[in-house]
Amino acid sequence: SSFFSCKTSSSNGGAIYFYYSGGQCVLDKVCGYDCCSNPHYEFAHIHLGSNSISIKNYVNYSSIVRCVNENSNSHHVLGLFYGKICCPSVNFSMNKCYSRPIIYHPSTDSSSLTCSFSYSSFADNIATGYCVFYLYRTGSKYEMKSCNILRNTESSSGSYGIIYTSGNMNIDDCCILENTATYI
């Protein structure tokens, strides 16, 4: 499925808004280009509302590109909340908003992997305020494997940096180059 130049004045997803307590969501081979909302979730807001890692919240083999919101109160290009979050082979590039272009809030389970990025590229994204990746859930386990994280920018001199997490995170075999922020 392709979503091109989707615009909304709602604050719940320029192209996709999915909120279902106990449901699952799998975006597979989705293309998002030039989508925008006002002021939050420029491309998608997916909220499953259940703190269970048995629930799928996946974005597979997808490309989310050039979703730009210049407003100083714009937040999040892609927001995934709850369930087990997996993002294999995703291209997330040239997106821009004030803060947290990527916000993932997976379910908690201290004994299991709850959020995984693999074989993906995150390039030329800009957070004019703070933080490109916001992986915020204490008690969650994050993994970034064989990813490219290239030329992303956090424009403010804040303390969040390119990747911010409050859980445990493993980064394996990734290329992290030419990013600009107080902290990488």
mmCIF file of C-alpha atoms in Angstrom:
data_model
loop_
_atom_site.group_PDB
_atom_site.id
_atom_site.type_symbol
_atom_site.label_atom_id
_atom_site.label_comp_id
_atom_site.label_asym_id
_atom_site.label_seq_id
_atom_site.Cartn_x
_atom_site.Cartn_y
_atom_site.Cartn_z
ATOM 1 C CA SER A 1 0.000 0.000 0.000
ATOM 2 C CA SER A 2 1.174 3.507 -0.740
ATOM 3 C CA PHE A 3 0.303 6.739 1.039
ATOM 4 C CA PHE A 4 1.406 9.818 -0.893
ATOM 5 C CA SER A 5 0.959 13.415 0.313
ATOM 6 C CA CYS A 6 -1.628 12.539 2.962
ATOM 7 C CA LYS A 7 -2.403 15.610 5.078
ATOM 8 C CA THR A 8 -4.717 16.045 8.059
ATOM 9 C CA SER A 9 -5.464 18.676 10.681
ATOM 10 C CA SER A 10 -5.989 15.849 13.191
ATOM 11 C CA SER A 11 -3.145 15.073 15.569
ATOM 12 C CA ASN A 12 -3.370 11.321 15.134
ATOM 13 C CA GLY A 13 -1.584 10.323 11.967
ATOM 14 C CA GLY A 14 -1.183 11.973 8.598
ATOM 15 C CA ALA A 15 -1.735 8.669 6.795
ATOM 16 C CA ILE A 16 -2.538 5.974 9.387
ATOM 17 C CA TYR A 17 -4.210 6.061 12.789
ATOM 18 C CA PHE A 18 -4.850 2.691 14.397
ATOM 19 C CA TYR A 19 -6.067 2.496 17.990
ATOM 20 C CA TYR A 20 -7.432 -0.803 19.168
ATOM 21 C CA SER A 21 -7.045 -2.175 22.671
ATOM 22 C CA GLY A 22 -6.032 -5.800 22.387
ATOM 23 C CA GLY A 23 -5.726 -5.737 18.580
ATOM 24 C CA GLN A 24 -2.641 -6.258 16.444
ATOM 25 C CA CYS A 25 -1.174 -4.224 13.599
ATOM 26 C CA VAL A 26 1.246 -5.307 10.883
ATOM 27 C CA LEU A 27 2.231 -2.810 8.189
ATOM 28 C CA ASP A 28 3.843 -4.835 5.412
ATOM 29 C CA LYS A 29 5.379 -3.315 2.280
ATOM 30 C CA VAL A 30 3.960 0.126 3.025
ATOM 31 C CA CYS A 31 5.236 3.239 1.305
ATOM 32 C CA GLY A 32 4.686 6.615 2.960
ATOM 33 C CA TYR A 33 5.819 9.803 1.240
ATOM 34 C CA ASP A 34 5.198 13.464 2.091
ATOM 35 C CA CYS A 35 2.581 12.834 4.805
ATOM 36 C CA CYS A 36 1.800 15.387 7.495
ATOM 37 C CA SER A 37 -0.558 15.981 10.415
ATOM 38 C CA ASN A 38 -0.998 18.841 12.811
ATOM 39 C CA PRO A 39 0.845 18.601 15.132
ATOM 40 C CA HIS A 40 1.616 14.920 15.940
ATOM 41 C CA TYR A 41 2.341 11.638 14.133
ATOM 42 C CA GLU A 42 3.173 12.880 10.654
ATOM 43 C CA PHE A 43 2.871 9.428 9.045
ATOM 44 C CA ALA A 44 1.358 6.954 11.527
ATOM 45 C CA HIS A 45 0.124 6.577 15.082
ATOM 46 C CA ILE A 46 -0.437 2.947 16.081
ATOM 47 C CA HIS A 47 -1.610 2.337 19.635
ATOM 48 C CA LEU A 48 -2.545 -1.198 20.692
ATOM 49 C CA GLY A 49 -3.433 -0.345 24.280
ATOM 50 C CA SER A 50 -2.386 -3.691 25.769
ATOM 51 C CA ASN A 51 0.861 -4.374 27.601
ATOM 52 C CA SER A 52 1.362 -7.858 26.122
ATOM 53 C CA ILE A 53 4.394 -8.922 24.082
ATOM 54 C CA SER A 54 2.293 -11.592 22.370
ATOM 55 C CA ILE A 55 0.608 -8.827 20.355
ATOM 56 C CA LYS A 56 2.255 -7.827 17.047
ATOM 57 C CA ASN A 57 3.039 -4.203 16.295
ATOM 58 C CA TYR A 58 5.212 -4.566 13.168
ATOM 59 C CA VAL A 59 6.414 -2.419 10.296
ATOM 60 C CA ASN A 60 7.961 -4.801 7.721
ATOM 61 C CA TYR A 61 9.752 -4.075 4.427
ATOM 62 C CA SER A 62 8.447 -0.501 4.338
ATOM 63 C CA SER A 63 9.645 2.957 3.364
ATOM 64 C CA ILE A 64 8.673 6.173 5.168
ATOM 65 C CA VAL A 65 10.284 9.128 3.452
ATOM 66 C CA ARG A 66 10.118 12.915 3.379
ATOM 67 C CA CYS A 67 7.362 13.408 5.962
ATOM 68 C CA VAL A 68 8.110 16.963 7.027
ATOM 69 C CA ASN A 69 6.439 19.311 9.491
ATOM 70 C CA GLU A 70 8.238 22.615 10.078
ATOM 71 C CA ASN A 71 6.025 23.689 13.033
ATOM 72 C CA SER A 72 7.794 24.145 16.354
ATOM 73 C CA ASN A 73 5.200 21.944 18.080
ATOM 74 C CA SER A 74 5.391 19.007 15.636
ATOM 75 C CA HIS A 75 6.227 15.621 17.108
ATOM 76 C CA HIS A 76 6.698 12.062 15.853
ATOM 77 C CA VAL A 77 6.680 10.835 12.278
ATOM 78 C CA LEU A 78 6.078 7.236 13.358
ATOM 79 C CA GLY A 79 4.703 6.268 16.764
ATOM 80 C CA LEU A 80 4.229 2.646 17.797
ATOM 81 C CA PHE A 81 2.779 1.904 21.238
ATOM 82 C CA TYR A 82 2.539 -1.467 23.011
ATOM 83 C CA GLY A 83 2.868 -5.017 21.814
ATOM 84 C CA LYS A 84 6.104 -6.507 20.511
ATOM 85 C CA ILE A 85 7.580 -4.039 18.037
ATOM 86 C CA CYS A 86 9.581 -5.372 15.085
ATOM 87 C CA CYS A 87 10.907 -3.326 12.184
ATOM 88 C CA PRO A 88 12.855 -5.435 9.673
ATOM 89 C CA SER A 89 14.060 -3.885 6.402
ATOM 90 C CA VAL A 90 12.630 -0.400 6.906
ATOM 91 C CA ASN A 91 13.819 2.735 5.109
ATOM 92 C CA PHE A 92 13.115 5.777 7.306
ATOM 93 C CA SER A 93 14.763 8.758 5.623
ATOM 94 C CA MET A 94 14.591 12.518 5.076
ATOM 95 C CA ASN A 95 11.863 13.075 7.671
ATOM 96 C CA LYS A 96 11.684 16.207 9.793
ATOM 97 C CA CYS A 97 9.759 17.415 12.824
ATOM 98 C CA TYR A 98 10.471 19.216 16.078
ATOM 99 C CA SER A 99 10.985 16.151 18.264
ATOM 100 C CA ARG A 100 11.176 12.387 18.262
ATOM 101 C CA PRO A 101 10.587 11.432 14.626
ATOM 102 C CA ILE A 102 10.617 7.807 15.813
ATOM 103 C CA ILE A 103 8.864 7.049 19.109
ATOM 104 C CA TYR A 104 8.470 3.434 20.174
ATOM 105 C CA HIS A 105 6.857 2.462 23.444
ATOM 106 C CA PRO A 106 6.756 -1.365 23.476
ATOM 107 C CA SER A 107 5.227 -3.623 26.075
ATOM 108 C CA THR A 108 7.444 -4.507 29.004
ATOM 109 C CA ASP A 109 8.914 -7.905 29.706
ATOM 110 C CA SER A 110 12.337 -7.981 31.309
ATOM 111 C CA SER A 111 13.005 -11.523 30.062
ATOM 112 C CA SER A 112 12.137 -11.028 26.359
ATOM 113 C CA LEU A 113 13.158 -8.818 23.467
ATOM 114 C CA THR A 114 10.334 -6.299 23.083
ATOM 115 C CA CYS A 115 11.557 -4.013 20.261
ATOM 116 C CA SER A 116 13.773 -4.917 17.306
ATOM 117 C CA PHE A 117 15.195 -3.014 14.338
ATOM 118 C CA SER A 118 17.036 -5.126 11.762
ATOM 119 C CA TYR A 119 18.528 -4.567 8.306
ATOM 120 C CA SER A 120 17.062 -1.055 8.196
ATOM 121 C CA SER A 121 18.287 2.406 7.177
ATOM 122 C CA PHE A 122 17.637 5.610 9.076
ATOM 123 C CA ALA A 123 19.241 8.453 7.141
ATOM 124 C CA ASP A 124 19.041 12.246 6.888
ATOM 125 C CA ASN A 125 16.267 12.655 9.487
ATOM 126 C CA ILE A 126 16.056 15.918 11.415
ATOM 127 C CA ALA A 127 14.701 16.630 14.880
ATOM 128 C CA THR A 128 14.834 20.417 15.203
ATOM 129 C CA GLY A 129 14.166 20.142 18.934
ATOM 130 C CA TYR A 130 15.398 16.896 20.389
ATOM 131 C CA CYS A 131 15.998 13.205 19.807
ATOM 132 C CA VAL A 132 15.638 11.178 16.574
ATOM 133 C CA PHE A 133 14.967 7.746 18.160
ATOM 134 C CA TYR A 134 12.931 7.884 21.361
ATOM 135 C CA LEU A 135 12.726 4.349 22.742
ATOM 136 C CA TYR A 136 10.989 5.008 25.991
ATOM 137 C CA ARG A 137 9.846 2.198 28.186
ATOM 138 C CA THR A 138 11.679 1.185 31.353
ATOM 139 C CA GLY A 139 11.823 -2.596 31.577
ATOM 140 C CA SER A 140 11.845 -3.076 27.800
ATOM 141 C CA LYS A 141 14.643 -4.726 25.827
ATOM 142 C CA TYR A 142 15.673 -3.113 22.538
ATOM 143 C CA GLU A 143 17.828 -4.434 19.721
ATOM 144 C CA MET A 144 19.328 -2.718 16.705
ATOM 145 C CA LYS A 145 20.989 -5.201 14.357
ATOM 146 C CA SER A 146 22.699 -4.586 10.994
ATOM 147 C CA CYS A 147 21.220 -1.087 10.567
ATOM 148 C CA ASN A 148 22.519 2.094 8.948
ATOM 149 C CA ILE A 149 22.096 5.226 11.067
ATOM 150 C CA LEU A 150 23.518 7.952 8.855
ATOM 151 C CA ARG A 151 23.572 11.766 8.793
ATOM 152 C CA ASN A 152 20.690 12.272 11.246
ATOM 153 C CA THR A 153 20.513 15.587 13.091
ATOM 154 C CA GLU A 154 19.297 16.736 16.471
ATOM 155 C CA SER A 155 19.430 20.508 16.036
ATOM 156 C CA SER A 156 19.045 21.649 19.634
ATOM 157 C CA SER A 157 21.792 21.383 22.186
ATOM 158 C CA GLY A 158 19.578 19.198 24.347
ATOM 159 C CA SER A 159 20.631 16.150 26.278
ATOM 160 C CA TYR A 160 18.684 13.477 24.381
ATOM 161 C CA GLY A 161 20.872 12.903 21.307
ATOM 162 C CA ILE A 162 20.231 10.714 18.263
ATOM 163 C CA ILE A 163 19.152 7.596 20.190
ATOM 164 C CA TYR A 164 17.490 7.851 23.585
ATOM 165 C CA THR A 165 16.351 4.820 25.542
ATOM 166 C CA SER A 166 15.339 4.168 29.104
ATOM 167 C CA GLY A 167 15.438 0.382 28.658
ATOM 168 C CA ASN A 168 18.231 -2.068 27.872
ATOM 169 C CA MET A 169 19.580 -1.922 24.325
ATOM 170 C CA ASN A 170 21.977 -3.986 22.229
ATOM 171 C CA ILE A 171 23.451 -2.483 19.063
ATOM 172 C CA ASP A 172 25.137 -5.067 16.831
ATOM 173 C CA ASP A 173 26.834 -4.736 13.426
ATOM 174 C CA CYS A 174 25.416 -1.260 12.753
ATOM 175 C CA CYS A 175 26.926 1.588 10.801
ATOM 176 C CA ILE A 176 26.481 4.821 12.793
ATOM 177 C CA LEU A 177 28.164 7.645 10.882
ATOM 178 C CA GLU A 178 28.052 11.418 10.381
ATOM 179 C CA ASN A 179 25.199 12.069 12.826
ATOM 180 C CA THR A 180 25.018 15.512 14.435
ATOM 181 C CA ALA A 181 23.906 15.927 18.052
ATOM 182 C CA THR A 182 25.260 16.688 21.500
ATOM 183 C CA TYR A 183 25.110 12.931 22.151
ATOM 184 C CA ILE A 184 24.983 10.152 19.557
#
